[in-house]
mmCIF file of C-alpha atoms in Angstrom:
data_model
loop_
_atom_site.group_PDB
_atom_site.id
_atom_site.type_symbol
_atom_site.label_atom_id
_atom_site.label_comp_id
_atom_site.label_asym_id
_atom_site.label_seq_id
_atom_site.Cartn_x
_atom_site.Cartn_y
_atom_site.Cartn_z
ATOM 1 C CA MET A 1 -0.026 -0.175 0.201
ATOM 2 C CA ASN A 2 1.306 3.474 -0.799
ATOM 3 C CA TYR A 3 0.590 5.776 1.143
ATOM 4 C CA PRO A 4 0.680 9.681 0.320
ATOM 5 C CA GLU A 5 3.448 11.979 2.285
ATOM 6 C CA ALA A 6 1.148 13.170 5.304
ATOM 7 C CA LYS A 7 0.641 17.315 5.915
ATOM 8 C CA LYS A 8 0.323 18.608 8.943
ATOM 9 C CA GLU A 9 -3.234 19.460 8.812
ATOM 10 C CA TYR A 10 -4.952 21.007 12.145
ATOM 11 C CA LYS A 11 -8.448 18.824 12.637
ATOM 12 C CA HIS A 12 -11.632 20.363 14.328
ATOM 13 C CA SER A 13 -13.961 18.662 16.882
ATOM 14 C CA SER A 14 -16.421 20.348 19.735
ATOM 15 C CA HIS A 15 -14.466 22.942 21.503
ATOM 16 C CA LEU A 16 -11.079 21.315 20.406
ATOM 17 C CA VAL A 17 -8.721 22.110 17.877
ATOM 18 C CA TYR A 18 -5.514 19.161 17.419
ATOM 19 C CA SER A 19 -3.184 17.748 15.274
ATOM 20 C CA CYS A 20 -1.890 14.222 16.928
ATOM 21 C CA GLN A 21 -0.163 11.538 15.064
ATOM 22 C CA TYR A 22 1.339 8.147 16.417
ATOM 23 C CA HIS A 23 3.430 5.880 15.354
ATOM 24 C CA ILE A 24 2.351 2.207 17.101
ATOM 25 C CA VAL A 25 4.639 -1.215 16.759
ATOM 26 C CA PHE A 26 2.971 -4.558 17.995
ATOM 27 C CA CYS A 27 4.186 -8.161 17.715
ATOM 28 C CA PRO A 28 2.685 -11.250 17.564
ATOM 29 C CA LYS A 29 3.578 -13.539 20.700
ATOM 30 C CA TYR A 30 6.911 -14.751 21.538
ATOM 31 C CA ARG A 31 7.910 -12.495 18.500
ATOM 32 C CA ARG A 32 7.360 -15.113 16.224
ATOM 33 C CA LYS A 33 7.546 -14.586 12.333
ATOM 34 C CA VAL A 34 4.216 -15.884 11.882
ATOM 35 C CA LEU A 35 2.805 -12.544 9.603
ATOM 36 C CA THR A 36 3.690 -14.525 6.189
ATOM 37 C CA GLU A 37 2.662 -12.693 3.073
ATOM 38 C CA GLU A 38 -0.695 -13.653 2.254
ATOM 39 C CA ILE A 39 -1.321 -12.833 6.460
ATOM 40 C CA ALA A 40 -0.257 -8.898 6.200
ATOM 41 C CA LYS A 41 -2.469 -8.746 2.974
ATOM 42 C CA ARG A 42 -4.992 -8.943 5.778
ATOM 43 C CA ALA A 43 -4.158 -8.257 8.586
ATOM 44 C CA LYS A 44 -3.476 -4.552 6.130
ATOM 45 C CA GLU A 45 -7.045 -4.691 4.823
ATOM 46 C CA LEU A 46 -8.069 -5.628 8.221
ATOM 47 C CA PHE A 47 -6.549 -2.424 10.812
ATOM 48 C CA THR A 48 -7.960 -0.223 7.999
ATOM 49 C CA ARG A 49 -11.924 -1.048 8.059
ATOM 50 C CA ILE A 50 -11.191 -0.839 12.297
ATOM 51 C CA ALA A 51 -9.934 2.451 11.214
ATOM 52 C CA GLU A 52 -12.168 2.886 9.356
ATOM 53 C CA GLU A 53 -15.232 2.080 11.090
ATOM 54 C CA ASN A 54 -14.052 3.966 14.895
ATOM 55 C CA GLY A 55 -12.443 7.012 13.312
ATOM 56 C CA PHE A 56 -8.889 7.478 12.924
ATOM 57 C CA ASN A 57 -7.118 7.417 10.209
ATOM 58 C CA ILE A 58 -3.432 5.125 9.485
ATOM 59 C CA LEU A 59 -1.525 7.842 7.765
ATOM 60 C CA ASP A 60 1.262 4.556 7.044
ATOM 61 C CA MET A 61 1.344 0.362 7.291
ATOM 62 C CA GLU A 62 3.590 -2.188 7.328
ATOM 63 C CA VAL A 63 3.264 -5.317 8.499
ATOM 64 C CA MET A 64 6.487 -7.615 8.672
ATOM 65 C CA SER A 65 6.471 -11.051 8.995
ATOM 66 C CA ASP A 66 7.215 -10.660 13.010
ATOM 67 C CA HIS A 67 6.598 -6.982 13.937
ATOM 68 C CA VAL A 68 3.809 -3.744 12.536
ATOM 69 C CA HIS A 69 4.578 -0.683 12.435
ATOM 70 C CA ILE A 70 1.338 1.501 12.230
ATOM 71 C CA LEU A 71 1.026 5.175 12.044
ATOM 72 C CA VAL A 72 -2.136 6.936 12.894
ATOM 73 C CA ASP A 73 -3.485 10.661 12.620
ATOM 74 C CA CYS A 74 -6.597 10.774 16.076
ATOM 75 C CA ASN A 75 -8.904 12.550 18.179
ATOM 76 C CA PRO A 76 -7.247 12.887 21.171
ATOM 77 C CA ARG A 77 -9.822 12.267 23.525
ATOM 78 C CA PHE A 78 -10.591 9.085 21.552
ATOM 79 C CA GLY A 79 -6.947 7.666 23.191
ATOM 80 C CA VAL A 80 -4.015 6.128 21.113
ATOM 81 C CA ASP A 81 -4.356 3.254 23.541
ATOM 82 C CA HIS A 82 -7.487 2.602 22.827
ATOM 83 C CA ILE A 83 -6.440 2.721 19.148
ATOM 84 C CA VAL A 84 -4.344 -0.011 19.667
ATOM 85 C CA LYS A 85 -6.836 -1.800 22.204
ATOM 86 C CA LEU A 86 -9.252 -2.011 18.579
ATOM 87 C CA LEU A 87 -6.219 -2.849 16.501
ATOM 88 C CA LYS A 88 -5.239 -5.666 17.963
ATOM 89 C CA GLY A 89 -7.906 -7.024 19.956
ATOM 90 C CA LYS A 90 -9.990 -7.025 16.296
ATOM 91 C CA SER A 91 -8.127 -8.909 13.875
ATOM 92 C CA SER A 92 -6.468 -11.368 16.016
ATOM 93 C CA ARG A 93 -10.110 -12.560 16.840
ATOM 94 C CA ILE A 94 -10.555 -12.590 12.429
ATOM 95 C CA LEU A 95 -7.108 -13.634 11.192
ATOM 96 C CA ARG A 96 -6.995 -16.035 14.029
ATOM 97 C CA ASP A 97 -10.360 -17.806 12.217
ATOM 98 C CA GLU A 98 -9.491 -16.996 9.411
ATOM 99 C CA PHE A 99 -5.619 -18.434 8.988
ATOM 100 C CA PRO A 100 -6.718 -21.886 11.738
ATOM 101 C CA GLU A 101 -2.113 -22.328 11.447
ATOM 102 C CA LEU A 102 -2.073 -18.938 13.652
ATOM 103 C CA LYS A 103 -4.525 -21.442 17.064
ATOM 104 C CA ARG A 104 -1.586 -23.994 16.026
ATOM 105 C CA LYS A 105 1.393 -21.998 16.544
ATOM 106 C CA LEU A 106 0.746 -19.385 18.981
ATOM 107 C CA PRO A 107 -2.058 -19.395 22.211
ATOM 108 C CA THR A 108 -2.587 -14.997 20.848
ATOM 109 C CA LEU A 109 -2.397 -13.835 18.290
ATOM 110 C CA TRP A 110 -0.744 -10.336 19.611
ATOM 111 C CA THR A 111 2.010 -9.499 23.142
ATOM 112 C CA ARG A 112 -0.145 -7.611 25.123
ATOM 113 C CA ALA A 113 2.769 -4.710 24.808
ATOM 114 C CA ALA A 114 3.275 -1.852 22.074
ATOM 115 C CA PHE A 115 5.275 1.018 21.111
ATOM 116 C CA ILE A 116 3.771 4.033 20.505
ATOM 117 C CA SER A 117 5.361 7.536 19.879
ATOM 118 C CA SER A 118 3.528 10.818 19.367
ATOM 119 C CA VAL A 119 5.442 12.179 15.857
ATOM 120 C CA GLY A 120 5.394 15.877 15.926
ATOM 121 C CA ALA A 121 6.047 18.761 13.875
ATOM 122 C CA VAL A 122 8.162 19.966 15.589
ATOM 123 C CA SER A 123 10.933 18.431 18.240
ATOM 124 C CA LEU A 124 10.930 18.808 21.927
ATOM 125 C CA SER A 125 13.595 21.050 22.573
ATOM 126 C CA VAL A 126 11.587 23.688 19.614
ATOM 127 C CA VAL A 127 8.361 22.705 22.546
ATOM 128 C CA GLN A 128 11.196 23.704 25.239
ATOM 129 C CA GLN A 129 12.534 27.166 24.162
ATOM 130 C CA TYR A 130 8.838 27.520 23.122
ATOM 131 C CA ILE A 131 7.380 27.380 26.804
ATOM 132 C CA GLU A 132 11.035 29.033 28.641
ATOM 133 C CA ASP A 133 10.447 32.111 25.534
ATOM 134 C CA GLN A 134 7.052 33.272 27.023
ATOM 135 C CA LYS A 135 8.696 34.248 30.480
ATOM 136 C CA ASN A 136 9.482 36.834 28.260
ATOM 137 C CA VAL A 137 6.726 38.142 26.770
#
């Protein structure tokens, strides 16, 4: 899947203007290399559908044999942790039903852990400097 170059956009909702992007990484249980090409393709379809159904955007995504990278844009009220739980929970159930070999190889598809990092348009040091400069205004 080729995604267009992501641009920083601000979204509006009731009493809130936001731009929140997160880099999410999660792995199959025991970091097993079970995400074959066919399973990876189906996982991407599922992740895209889950995003559409729940009102967040996937800006970029790659499913490797032993881990998944997803770049999401979401409303901060929705919560990135909630997004990870949705992606892992719904995809696990469907993938394990459609690919019985996953049930034989793993007790559960995904580990409970995930890596989440916010993605900003400016660096942390720029924000810190901006806050410091406010004292002198």
